[in-house]
Amino acid sequence: MTGIPVTFAAGPVGAWSIDCVTAVCGEGLPAARRLERVETHDQHFEAASWSIKAITSSFRYLHAAEHALLRSVEPPLGREGATRAALIPITKSAEWWELAQDERREVFEERSRHIATGLRYLPAIARRLYHCRDLGEPFDFLTWFEYAPSDADAFEELAGLLRATAEWRYVVREVDIRLSRD
Amino acid sequence: MTGIPVTFAAGPVGAWSIDCVTAVCGEGLPAARRLERVETHDQHFEAASWSIKAITSSFRYLHAAEHALLRSVEPPLGREGATRAALIPITKSAEWWELAQDERREVFEERSRHIATGLRYLPAIARRLYHCRDLGEPFDFLTWFEYAPSDADAFEELAGLLRATAEWRYVVREVDIRLSRD
């Protein structure tokens, strides 16, 4: 029972329409019309403008009590009314990755309240974290968010709060891709 | 600056001679004469009996004080007198990977003293941990050890101590490959 693989492929086809692509920090990604999200690494997207492979993994920072709390409120992906999405791939600095586990946890939660802040926006903002640093991708990890149009303001607030944290000072590349579906 | 990739390939050629392959727990690995260890994922070993790709990664359990201590005593790989080696690939249970970070750390160090025990055998037993769970390999991680023939008893002691820990109850597959070079 290993992680759930995923490929995000941007190009002429896909279930999601790409509304905008913002290079928040560092190099951006080429524009494209549509995005496909498939739970495999084996599908090849011939005409893709870009694609990223990633996989869910064990919890790197979550403590047991936080995990239990999260489990009790987190919604599934693919909810009928959740017609907005955001894909945010991120790369952190070498300095971050050289920190010991307790130092990263300290910045992540005790100083930045990453978990506590995310919890406040559940179940409205569904999210799934995927890792890709060890797969040789140009990003370290990426988060996929799904929410209803009526929760779009809440999502902006969440994104803004996270970007203002001590943790975000270690982010060296961030692309923010907003999407919608009918 | 991502991790150091590695491929271990067992077959007719390689710098290391395989002395024995033991299936400690779960399925073993086919016998082979030699083992090659290359720091790339791009080399294909046509005649290999088996091969495993892995990569070094961020520290999953190490705290800052432990990291500093480790750094002060850990030897490099490839020391002239270190003509014995062990390659130990391991898979842990689904139960382990579903634990939260603090629960895994608790079993790993507070209950099993994995780091403290390893430290007692430094600098005699050089070691490098590689991860491969997220790469789709049949093992979760593997450790490569190098030591002098005169430290072979110390290595057996270390391996025995680790296998007797609470952490090892989560191991569902373990292969122990012993090697030597001239």
mmCIF file of C-alpha atoms in Angstrom:
data_model
loop_
_atom_site.group_PDB
_atom_site.id
_atom_site.type_symbol
_atom_site.label_atom_id
_atom_site.label_comp_id
_atom_site.label_asym_id
_atom_site.label_seq_id
_atom_site.Cartn_x
_atom_site.Cartn_y
_atom_site.Cartn_z
ATOM 1 C CA MET A 1 0.000 0.000 0.000
ATOM 2 C CA THR A 2 2.093 2.866 -1.290
ATOM 3 C CA GLY A 3 0.962 6.345 -2.263
ATOM 4 C CA ILE A 4 -1.577 7.462 -4.854
ATOM 5 C CA PRO A 5 0.303 8.564 -8.000
ATOM 6 C CA VAL A 6 -0.904 11.538 -10.006
ATOM 7 C CA THR A 7 -0.019 13.260 -13.254
ATOM 8 C CA PHE A 8 -1.119 16.831 -13.942
ATOM 9 C CA ALA A 9 -0.902 17.581 -17.674
ATOM 10 C CA ALA A 10 -1.623 21.014 -19.158
ATOM 11 C CA GLY A 11 -2.503 21.221 -22.849
ATOM 12 C CA PRO A 12 -5.376 21.291 -25.331
ATOM 13 C CA VAL A 13 -7.493 18.711 -23.447
ATOM 14 C CA GLY A 14 -8.518 18.008 -19.870
ATOM 15 C CA ALA A 15 -11.483 18.135 -17.495
ATOM 16 C CA TRP A 16 -10.412 21.498 -16.049
ATOM 17 C CA SER A 17 -10.199 24.840 -17.779
ATOM 18 C CA ILE A 18 -7.115 26.892 -16.827
ATOM 19 C CA ASP A 19 -8.261 30.387 -15.837
ATOM 20 C CA CYS A 20 -4.858 31.828 -14.995
ATOM 21 C CA VAL A 21 -1.245 30.904 -14.271
ATOM 22 C CA THR A 22 0.737 33.186 -11.932
ATOM 23 C CA ALA A 23 4.463 32.906 -11.224
ATOM 24 C CA VAL A 24 4.294 33.889 -7.541
ATOM 25 C CA CYS A 25 8.026 33.332 -7.029
ATOM 26 C CA GLY A 26 10.738 32.085 -9.409
ATOM 27 C CA GLU A 27 10.159 30.676 -12.869
ATOM 28 C CA GLY A 28 6.537 30.255 -14.034
ATOM 29 C CA LEU A 29 4.955 27.616 -16.277
ATOM 30 C CA PRO A 30 3.842 27.992 -19.921
ATOM 31 C CA ALA A 31 0.230 28.946 -20.554
ATOM 32 C CA ALA A 32 -2.233 26.248 -21.642
ATOM 33 C CA ARG A 33 -6.004 25.960 -22.102
ATOM 34 C CA ARG A 34 -6.906 22.833 -20.152
ATOM 35 C CA LEU A 35 -5.580 20.615 -17.369
ATOM 36 C CA GLU A 36 -6.002 16.870 -16.941
ATOM 37 C CA ARG A 37 -5.478 15.198 -13.567
ATOM 38 C CA VAL A 38 -5.040 11.411 -13.731
ATOM 39 C CA GLU A 39 -4.127 9.039 -10.894
ATOM 40 C CA THR A 40 -1.321 7.225 -12.734
ATOM 41 C CA HIS A 41 2.248 7.870 -13.874
ATOM 42 C CA ASP A 42 1.860 5.670 -16.949
ATOM 43 C CA GLN A 43 -0.238 7.896 -19.178
ATOM 44 C CA HIS A 44 1.729 9.945 -21.679
ATOM 45 C CA PHE A 45 0.333 13.294 -22.803
ATOM 46 C CA GLU A 46 1.729 13.770 -26.304
ATOM 47 C CA ALA A 47 0.457 17.324 -26.827
ATOM 48 C CA ALA A 48 0.997 18.590 -23.273
ATOM 49 C CA SER A 49 2.529 22.020 -22.764
ATOM 50 C CA TRP A 50 3.853 20.762 -19.433
ATOM 51 C CA SER A 51 3.174 17.910 -17.034
ATOM 52 C CA ILE A 52 4.141 17.091 -13.457
ATOM 53 C CA LYS A 53 4.216 13.659 -11.815
ATOM 54 C CA ALA A 54 3.771 13.378 -8.042
ATOM 55 C CA ILE A 55 2.607 10.953 -5.347
ATOM 56 C CA THR A 56 0.899 11.058 -1.959
ATOM 57 C CA SER A 57 3.203 9.989 0.848
ATOM 58 C CA SER A 58 3.447 9.556 4.614
ATOM 59 C CA PHE A 59 2.779 12.618 6.772
ATOM 60 C CA ARG A 60 5.966 14.619 7.164
ATOM 61 C CA TYR A 61 4.840 17.029 9.935
ATOM 62 C CA LEU A 62 1.369 16.001 11.086
ATOM 63 C CA HIS A 63 1.085 14.825 14.704
ATOM 64 C CA ALA A 64 -1.452 12.182 15.748
ATOM 65 C CA ALA A 65 -3.962 14.595 17.323
ATOM 66 C CA GLU A 66 -3.813 16.847 14.249
ATOM 67 C CA HIS A 67 -4.285 13.844 11.987
ATOM 68 C CA ALA A 68 -7.379 12.709 13.904
ATOM 69 C CA LEU A 69 -8.837 16.226 13.736
ATOM 70 C CA LEU A 70 -8.088 16.481 10.018
ATOM 71 C CA ARG A 71 -9.643 13.092 9.282
ATOM 72 C CA SER A 72 -12.841 14.086 11.054
ATOM 73 C CA VAL A 73 -13.425 17.130 8.827
ATOM 74 C CA GLU A 74 -11.633 16.633 5.502
ATOM 75 C CA PRO A 75 -13.939 16.252 2.492
ATOM 76 C CA PRO A 76 -13.246 14.006 -0.520
ATOM 77 C CA LEU A 77 -12.106 15.378 -3.879
ATOM 78 C CA GLY A 78 -14.618 15.545 -6.704
ATOM 79 C CA ARG A 79 -17.574 17.047 -4.808
ATOM 80 C CA GLU A 80 -20.330 18.071 -7.184
ATOM 81 C CA GLY A 81 -20.370 21.770 -6.296
ATOM 82 C CA ALA A 82 -16.569 22.120 -6.118
ATOM 83 C CA THR A 83 -16.149 23.585 -9.594
ATOM 84 C CA ARG A 84 -13.113 25.722 -8.759
ATOM 85 C CA ALA A 85 -9.623 24.381 -8.217
ATOM 86 C CA ALA A 86 -6.082 25.574 -7.607
ATOM 87 C CA LEU A 87 -2.859 23.713 -8.313
ATOM 88 C CA ILE A 88 0.115 25.182 -6.473
ATOM 89 C CA PRO A 89 3.495 23.527 -7.110
ATOM 90 C CA ILE A 90 6.280 24.691 -4.799
ATOM 91 C CA THR A 91 10.050 24.349 -4.446
ATOM 92 C CA LYS A 92 11.752 25.122 -1.146
ATOM 93 C CA SER A 93 15.378 26.181 -0.700
ATOM 94 C CA ALA A 94 18.345 23.892 -0.046
ATOM 95 C CA GLU A 95 18.478 25.549 3.401
ATOM 96 C CA TRP A 96 15.001 24.160 4.216
ATOM 97 C CA TRP A 97 15.855 20.611 3.145
ATOM 98 C CA GLU A 98 19.043 20.630 5.200
ATOM 99 C CA LEU A 99 17.114 21.427 8.379
ATOM 100 C CA ALA A 100 16.561 18.553 10.816
ATOM 101 C CA GLN A 101 13.039 17.134 11.227
ATOM 102 C CA ASP A 102 12.304 19.019 14.474
ATOM 103 C CA GLU A 103 13.532 22.316 12.969
ATOM 104 C CA ARG A 104 11.237 21.932 9.933
ATOM 105 C CA ARG A 105 8.272 21.014 12.135
ATOM 106 C CA GLU A 106 8.996 24.073 14.342
ATOM 107 C CA VAL A 107 8.877 26.443 11.356
ATOM 108 C CA PHE A 108 5.965 24.611 9.702
ATOM 109 C CA GLU A 109 3.547 24.472 12.619
ATOM 110 C CA GLU A 110 4.776 26.061 15.853
ATOM 111 C CA ARG A 111 5.782 29.270 14.007
ATOM 112 C CA SER A 112 3.656 29.210 10.837
ATOM 113 C CA ARG A 113 0.480 27.364 12.012
ATOM 114 C CA HIS A 114 0.277 25.676 8.610
ATOM 115 C CA ILE A 115 -1.915 22.797 9.848
ATOM 116 C CA ALA A 116 -4.061 24.885 12.208
ATOM 117 C CA THR A 117 -4.720 27.484 9.487
ATOM 118 C CA GLY A 118 -5.633 24.856 6.879
ATOM 119 C CA LEU A 119 -8.032 23.209 9.354
ATOM 120 C CA ARG A 120 -10.024 26.443 9.727
ATOM 121 C CA TYR A 121 -10.947 26.276 6.026
ATOM 122 C CA LEU A 122 -12.197 22.697 6.146
ATOM 123 C CA PRO A 123 -14.477 21.233 4.917
ATOM 124 C CA ALA A 124 -15.007 24.137 2.479
ATOM 125 C CA ILE A 125 -11.574 23.903 0.833
ATOM 126 C CA ALA A 126 -10.708 20.285 -0.027
ATOM 127 C CA ARG A 127 -6.982 19.706 -0.446
ATOM 128 C CA ARG A 128 -4.553 16.959 -1.327
ATOM 129 C CA LEU A 129 -0.804 17.201 -0.914
ATOM 130 C CA TYR A 130 1.455 15.360 -3.360
ATOM 131 C CA HIS A 131 5.250 15.009 -3.158
ATOM 132 C CA CYS A 132 7.555 15.060 -6.178
ATOM 133 C CA ARG A 133 11.011 16.129 -4.935
ATOM 134 C CA ASP A 134 12.301 12.531 -4.844
ATOM 135 C CA LEU A 135 10.859 11.833 -8.321
ATOM 136 C CA GLY A 136 13.278 14.226 -10.023
ATOM 137 C CA GLU A 137 10.597 16.830 -10.822
ATOM 138 C CA PRO A 138 11.473 20.554 -10.783
ATOM 139 C CA PHE A 139 9.101 21.087 -7.823
ATOM 140 C CA ASP A 140 9.319 19.610 -4.301
ATOM 141 C CA PHE A 141 5.590 19.150 -3.736
ATOM 142 C CA LEU A 142 2.265 20.437 -4.921
ATOM 143 C CA THR A 143 -1.150 20.960 -3.411
ATOM 144 C CA TRP A 144 -4.432 20.503 -5.249
ATOM 145 C CA PHE A 145 -7.409 22.427 -3.839
ATOM 146 C CA GLU A 146 -11.107 22.098 -4.790
ATOM 147 C CA TYR A 147 -13.878 24.440 -3.642
ATOM 148 C CA ALA A 148 -17.230 25.956 -4.606
ATOM 149 C CA PRO A 149 -17.343 29.410 -6.306
ATOM 150 C CA SER A 150 -18.942 30.760 -3.110
ATOM 151 C CA ASP A 151 -15.770 29.768 -1.187
ATOM 152 C CA ALA A 152 -13.392 31.554 -3.577
ATOM 153 C CA ASP A 153 -12.845 34.445 -1.127
ATOM 154 C CA ALA A 154 -12.078 31.999 1.677
ATOM 155 C CA PHE A 155 -9.507 30.332 -0.572
ATOM 156 C CA GLU A 156 -7.795 33.680 -1.299
ATOM 157 C CA GLU A 157 -7.645 34.332 2.433
ATOM 158 C CA LEU A 158 -6.086 30.898 3.110
ATOM 159 C CA ALA A 159 -3.491 31.364 0.333
ATOM 160 C CA GLY A 160 -2.649 34.838 1.656
ATOM 161 C CA LEU A 161 -2.249 33.649 5.251
ATOM 162 C CA LEU A 162 0.115 30.838 4.244
ATOM 163 C CA ARG A 163 2.225 33.117 2.028
ATOM 164 C CA ALA A 164 2.741 35.485 4.975
ATOM 165 C CA THR A 165 4.270 32.789 7.209
ATOM 166 C CA ALA A 166 7.857 32.107 8.311
ATOM 167 C CA GLU A 167 7.652 28.837 6.375
ATOM 168 C CA TRP A 168 7.100 30.708 3.099
ATOM 169 C CA ARG A 169 10.483 32.452 3.446
ATOM 170 C CA TYR A 170 11.959 29.094 2.400
ATOM 171 C CA VAL A 171 9.904 28.991 -0.825
ATOM 172 C CA VAL A 172 12.106 29.679 -3.859
ATOM 173 C CA ARG A 173 9.622 28.790 -6.596
ATOM 174 C CA GLU A 174 5.836 28.898 -6.543
ATOM 175 C CA VAL A 175 3.348 28.808 -9.393
ATOM 176 C CA ASP A 176 -0.362 29.397 -8.754
ATOM 177 C CA ILE A 177 -2.683 27.814 -11.353
ATOM 178 C CA ARG A 178 -6.415 28.549 -11.040
ATOM 179 C CA LEU A 179 -8.972 26.345 -12.722
ATOM 180 C CA SER A 180 -12.687 25.821 -13.177
ATOM 181 C CA ARG A 181 -15.045 23.219 -14.587
ATOM 182 C CA ASP A 182 -18.703 23.302 -15.589
ATOM 183 C CA MET B 1 20.103 20.701 -4.773
ATOM 184 C CA THR B 2 18.052 17.516 -4.496
ATOM 185 C CA GLY B 3 19.168 14.114 -3.236
ATOM 186 C CA ILE B 4 21.982 11.843 -4.437
ATOM 187 C CA PRO B 5 20.486 9.158 -6.699
ATOM 188 C CA VAL B 6 21.815 5.626 -6.603
ATOM 189 C CA THR B 7 21.287 2.369 -8.472
ATOM 190 C CA PHE B 8 22.330 -0.960 -6.965
ATOM 191 C CA ALA B 9 22.559 -3.626 -9.677
ATOM 192 C CA ALA B 10 23.316 -7.294 -8.969
ATOM 193 C CA GLY B 11 24.671 -9.417 -11.802
ATOM 194 C CA PRO B 12 27.836 -10.726 -13.445
ATOM 195 C CA VAL B 13 29.802 -7.477 -13.000
ATOM 196 C CA GLY B 14 30.376 -4.903 -10.274
ATOM 197 C CA ALA B 15 33.002 -3.605 -7.855
ATOM 198 C CA TRP B 16 31.611 -5.662 -4.960
ATOM 199 C CA SER B 17 31.495 -9.445 -4.622
ATOM 200 C CA ILE B 18 28.222 -10.749 -3.123
ATOM 201 C CA ASP B 19 29.067 -13.110 -0.256
ATOM 202 C CA CYS B 20 25.546 -13.971 0.780
ATOM 203 C CA VAL B 21 21.906 -12.939 0.412
ATOM 204 C CA THR B 22 19.551 -13.670 3.320
ATOM 205 C CA ALA B 23 15.774 -13.186 3.277
ATOM 206 C CA VAL B 24 15.427 -11.999 6.886
ATOM 207 C CA CYS B 25 11.685 -11.400 6.518
ATOM 208 C CA GLY B 26 9.355 -11.764 3.524
ATOM 209 C CA GLU B 27 10.451 -12.415 -0.049
ATOM 210 C CA GLY B 28 14.209 -12.572 -0.771
ATOM 211 C CA LEU B 29 16.161 -11.481 -3.847
ATOM 212 C CA PRO B 30 17.723 -13.743 -6.531
ATOM 213 C CA ALA B 31 21.348 -14.755 -6.057
ATOM 214 C CA ALA B 32 24.050 -12.990 -8.105
ATOM 215 C CA ARG B 33 27.854 -12.864 -8.139
ATOM 216 C CA ARG B 34 28.623 -9.137 -8.114
ATOM 217 C CA LEU B 35 27.037 -5.831 -7.168
ATOM 218 C CA GLU B 36 27.551 -2.437 -8.792
ATOM 219 C CA ARG B 37 26.649 0.780 -6.959
ATOM 220 C CA VAL B 38 26.404 3.850 -9.208
ATOM 221 C CA GLU B 39 25.233 7.348 -8.273
ATOM 222 C CA THR B 40 22.758 7.773 -11.137
ATOM 223 C CA HIS B 41 19.346 6.479 -12.213
ATOM 224 C CA ASP B 42 20.234 6.683 -15.900
ATOM 225 C CA GLN B 43 22.506 3.675 -16.277
ATOM 226 C CA HIS B 44 20.780 0.530 -17.512
ATOM 227 C CA PHE B 45 22.187 -2.837 -16.432
ATOM 228 C CA GLU B 46 21.226 -5.198 -19.269
ATOM 229 C CA ALA B 47 22.405 -8.399 -17.618
ATOM 230 C CA ALA B 48 21.372 -7.575 -14.046
ATOM 231 C CA SER B 49 19.644 -10.233 -11.975
ATOM 232 C CA TRP B 50 17.938 -7.401 -10.047
ATOM 233 C CA SER B 51 18.424 -3.697 -9.508
ATOM 234 C CA ILE B 52 17.032 -1.105 -7.109
ATOM 235 C CA LYS B 53 16.895 2.667 -7.627
ATOM 236 C CA ALA B 54 16.842 4.959 -4.588
ATOM 237 C CA ILE B 55 17.752 8.496 -3.513
ATOM 238 C CA THR B 56 18.996 10.308 -0.418
ATOM 239 C CA SER B 57 16.400 12.651 1.026
ATOM 240 C CA SER B 58 15.664 15.043 3.894
ATOM 241 C CA PHE B 59 15.934 13.663 7.433
ATOM 242 C CA ARG B 60 12.626 12.081 8.420
ATOM 243 C CA TYR B 61 13.284 11.603 12.172
ATOM 244 C CA LEU B 62 16.613 13.245 13.029
ATOM 245 C CA HIS B 63 16.469 16.206 15.419
ATOM 246 C CA ALA B 64 18.960 19.074 15.189
ATOM 247 C CA ALA B 65 21.129 18.000 18.150
ATOM 248 C CA GLU B 66 21.315 14.443 16.800
ATOM 249 C CA HIS B 67 22.187 15.753 13.353
ATOM 250 C CA ALA B 68 25.053 17.843 14.743
ATOM 251 C CA LEU B 69 26.389 14.851 16.703
ATOM 252 C CA LEU B 70 26.107 12.585 13.658
ATOM 253 C CA ARG B 71 27.872 15.095 11.416
ATOM 254 C CA SER B 72 30.770 15.341 13.851
ATOM 255 C CA VAL B 73 31.529 11.600 13.719
ATOM 256 C CA GLU B 74 30.215 10.138 10.466
ATOM 257 C CA PRO B 75 32.914 8.909 8.057
ATOM 258 C CA PRO B 76 32.713 9.123 4.243
ATOM 259 C CA LEU B 77 31.956 6.119 2.060
ATOM 260 C CA GLY B 78 34.829 4.528 0.129
ATOM 261 C CA ARG B 79 37.445 4.415 2.912
ATOM 262 C CA GLU B 80 40.454 2.332 1.864
ATOM 263 C CA GLY B 81 40.206 -0.286 4.604
ATOM 264 C CA ALA B 82 36.411 -0.609 4.433
ATOM 265 C CA THR B 83 36.374 -3.741 2.274
ATOM 266 C CA ARG B 84 33.168 -5.198 3.727
ATOM 267 C CA ALA B 85 29.702 -3.891 3.004
ATOM 268 C CA ALA B 86 26.062 -4.681 3.684
ATOM 269 C CA LEU B 87 23.026 -3.619 1.666
ATOM 270 C CA ILE B 88 19.779 -3.971 3.597
ATOM 271 C CA PRO B 89 16.576 -3.054 1.725
ATOM 272 C CA ILE B 90 13.463 -2.881 3.910
ATOM 273 C CA THR B 91 9.703 -2.537 3.522
ATOM 274 C CA LYS B 92 7.557 -1.465 6.458
ATOM 275 C CA SER B 93 3.862 -2.253 6.924
ATOM 276 C CA ALA B 94 0.911 -0.096 5.842
ATOM 277 C CA GLU B 95 0.284 0.383 9.582
ATOM 278 C CA TRP B 96 3.669 2.123 9.946
ATOM 279 C CA TRP B 97 3.118 4.495 7.037
ATOM 280 C CA GLU B 98 -0.322 5.470 8.327
ATOM 281 C CA LEU B 99 1.167 6.601 11.650
ATOM 282 C CA ALA B 100 1.505 10.346 12.169
ATOM 283 C CA GLN B 101 5.003 11.885 12.207
ATOM 284 C CA ASP B 102 5.219 12.109 16.022
ATOM 285 C CA GLU B 103 4.076 8.480 16.411
ATOM 286 C CA ARG B 104 6.743 7.247 13.978
ATOM 287 C CA ARG B 105 9.438 9.334 15.697
ATOM 288 C CA GLU B 106 8.310 7.939 19.090
ATOM 289 C CA VAL B 107 8.721 4.324 17.925
ATOM 290 C CA PHE B 108 11.901 5.078 15.934
ATOM 291 C CA GLU B 109 13.898 6.854 18.607
ATOM 292 C CA GLU B 110 12.196 7.234 21.988
ATOM 293 C CA ARG B 111 11.317 3.505 22.074
ATOM 294 C CA SER B 112 13.838 1.916 19.696
ATOM 295 C CA ARG B 113 16.885 4.212 20.080
ATOM 296 C CA HIS B 114 17.637 3.805 16.371
ATOM 297 C CA ILE B 115 19.752 6.971 16.130
ATOM 298 C CA ALA B 116 21.483 6.579 19.507
ATOM 299 C CA THR B 117 22.387 2.952 18.752
ATOM 300 C CA GLY B 118 23.752 3.768 15.285
ATOM 301 C CA LEU B 119 25.859 6.581 16.754
ATOM 302 C CA ARG B 120 27.673 4.146 19.078
ATOM 303 C CA TYR B 121 29.076 2.309 16.025
ATOM 304 C CA LEU B 122 30.442 5.434 14.354
ATOM 305 C CA PRO B 123 32.913 6.064 12.840
ATOM 306 C CA ALA B 124 33.647 2.319 12.454
ATOM 307 C CA ILE B 125 30.470 1.497 10.511
ATOM 308 C CA ALA B 126 29.869 4.037 7.720
ATOM 309 C CA ARG B 127 26.250 4.156 6.585
ATOM 310 C CA ARG B 128 24.075 5.893 4.035
ATOM 311 C CA LEU B 129 20.286 5.775 4.017
ATOM 312 C CA TYR B 130 18.452 5.918 0.688
ATOM 313 C CA HIS B 131 14.675 6.183 0.159
ATOM 314 C CA CYS B 132 12.779 4.415 -2.612
ATOM 315 C CA ARG B 133 9.148 4.061 -1.462
ATOM 316 C CA ASP B 134 8.009 7.082 -3.502
ATOM 317 C CA LEU B 135 9.918 5.840 -6.584
ATOM 318 C CA GLY B 136 7.639 2.807 -7.012
ATOM 319 C CA GLU B 137 10.312 0.307 -5.914
ATOM 320 C CA PRO B 138 9.271 -2.840 -3.984
ATOM 321 C CA PHE B 139 11.216 -1.597 -0.924
ATOM 322 C CA ASP B 140 10.599 1.547 1.165
ATOM 323 C CA PHE B 141 14.241 2.370 1.876
ATOM 324 C CA LEU B 142 17.653 0.773 2.035
ATOM 325 C CA THR B 143 20.806 1.284 4.013
ATOM 326 C CA TRP B 144 24.312 0.796 2.673
ATOM 327 C CA PHE B 145 27.007 0.059 5.271
ATOM 328 C CA GLU B 146 30.813 -0.048 4.796
ATOM 329 C CA TYR B 147 33.311 -1.297 7.374
ATOM 330 C CA ALA B 148 36.692 -2.986 7.848
ATOM 331 C CA PRO B 149 36.868 -6.798 8.333
ATOM 332 C CA SER B 150 37.998 -6.127 11.918
ATOM 333 C CA ASP B 151 34.649 -4.370 12.560
ATOM 334 C CA ALA B 152 32.530 -7.251 11.244
ATOM 335 C CA ASP B 153 31.545 -8.370 14.766
ATOM 336 C CA ALA B 154 30.522 -4.830 15.665
ATOM 337 C CA PHE B 155 28.339 -4.732 12.556
ATOM 338 C CA GLU B 156 26.584 -8.003 13.544
ATOM 339 C CA GLU B 157 25.940 -6.529 16.974
ATOM 340 C CA LEU B 158 24.442 -3.341 15.478
ATOM 341 C CA ALA B 159 22.214 -5.321 13.076
ATOM 342 C CA GLY B 160 21.052 -7.559 15.940
ATOM 343 C CA LEU B 161 20.249 -4.630 18.234
ATOM 344 C CA LEU B 162 18.155 -2.892 15.563
ATOM 345 C CA ARG B 163 16.249 -6.073 14.685
ATOM 346 C CA ALA B 164 15.262 -6.505 18.343
ATOM 347 C CA THR B 165 13.559 -3.082 18.540
ATOM 348 C CA ALA B 166 9.883 -2.063 18.610
ATOM 349 C CA GLU B 167 10.483 -0.342 15.247
ATOM 350 C CA TRP B 168 11.368 -3.669 13.620
ATOM 351 C CA ARG B 169 7.909 -5.084 14.403
ATOM 352 C CA TYR B 170 6.725 -2.878 11.525
ATOM 353 C CA VAL B 171 9.184 -4.460 9.062
ATOM 354 C CA VAL B 172 7.364 -6.770 6.637
ATOM 355 C CA ARG B 173 10.236 -7.407 4.207
ATOM 356 C CA GLU B 174 13.961 -7.330 4.808
ATOM 357 C CA VAL B 175 16.808 -8.706 2.721
ATOM 358 C CA ASP B 176 20.377 -8.721 4.055
ATOM 359 C CA ILE B 177 23.072 -8.709 1.351
ATOM 360 C CA ARG B 178 26.694 -9.030 2.480
ATOM 361 C CA LEU B 179 29.559 -8.002 0.226
ATOM 362 C CA SER B 180 33.315 -7.680 0.052
ATOM 363 C CA ARG B 181 35.926 -6.161 -2.222
ATOM 364 C CA ASP B 182 39.701 -6.671 -2.514
#
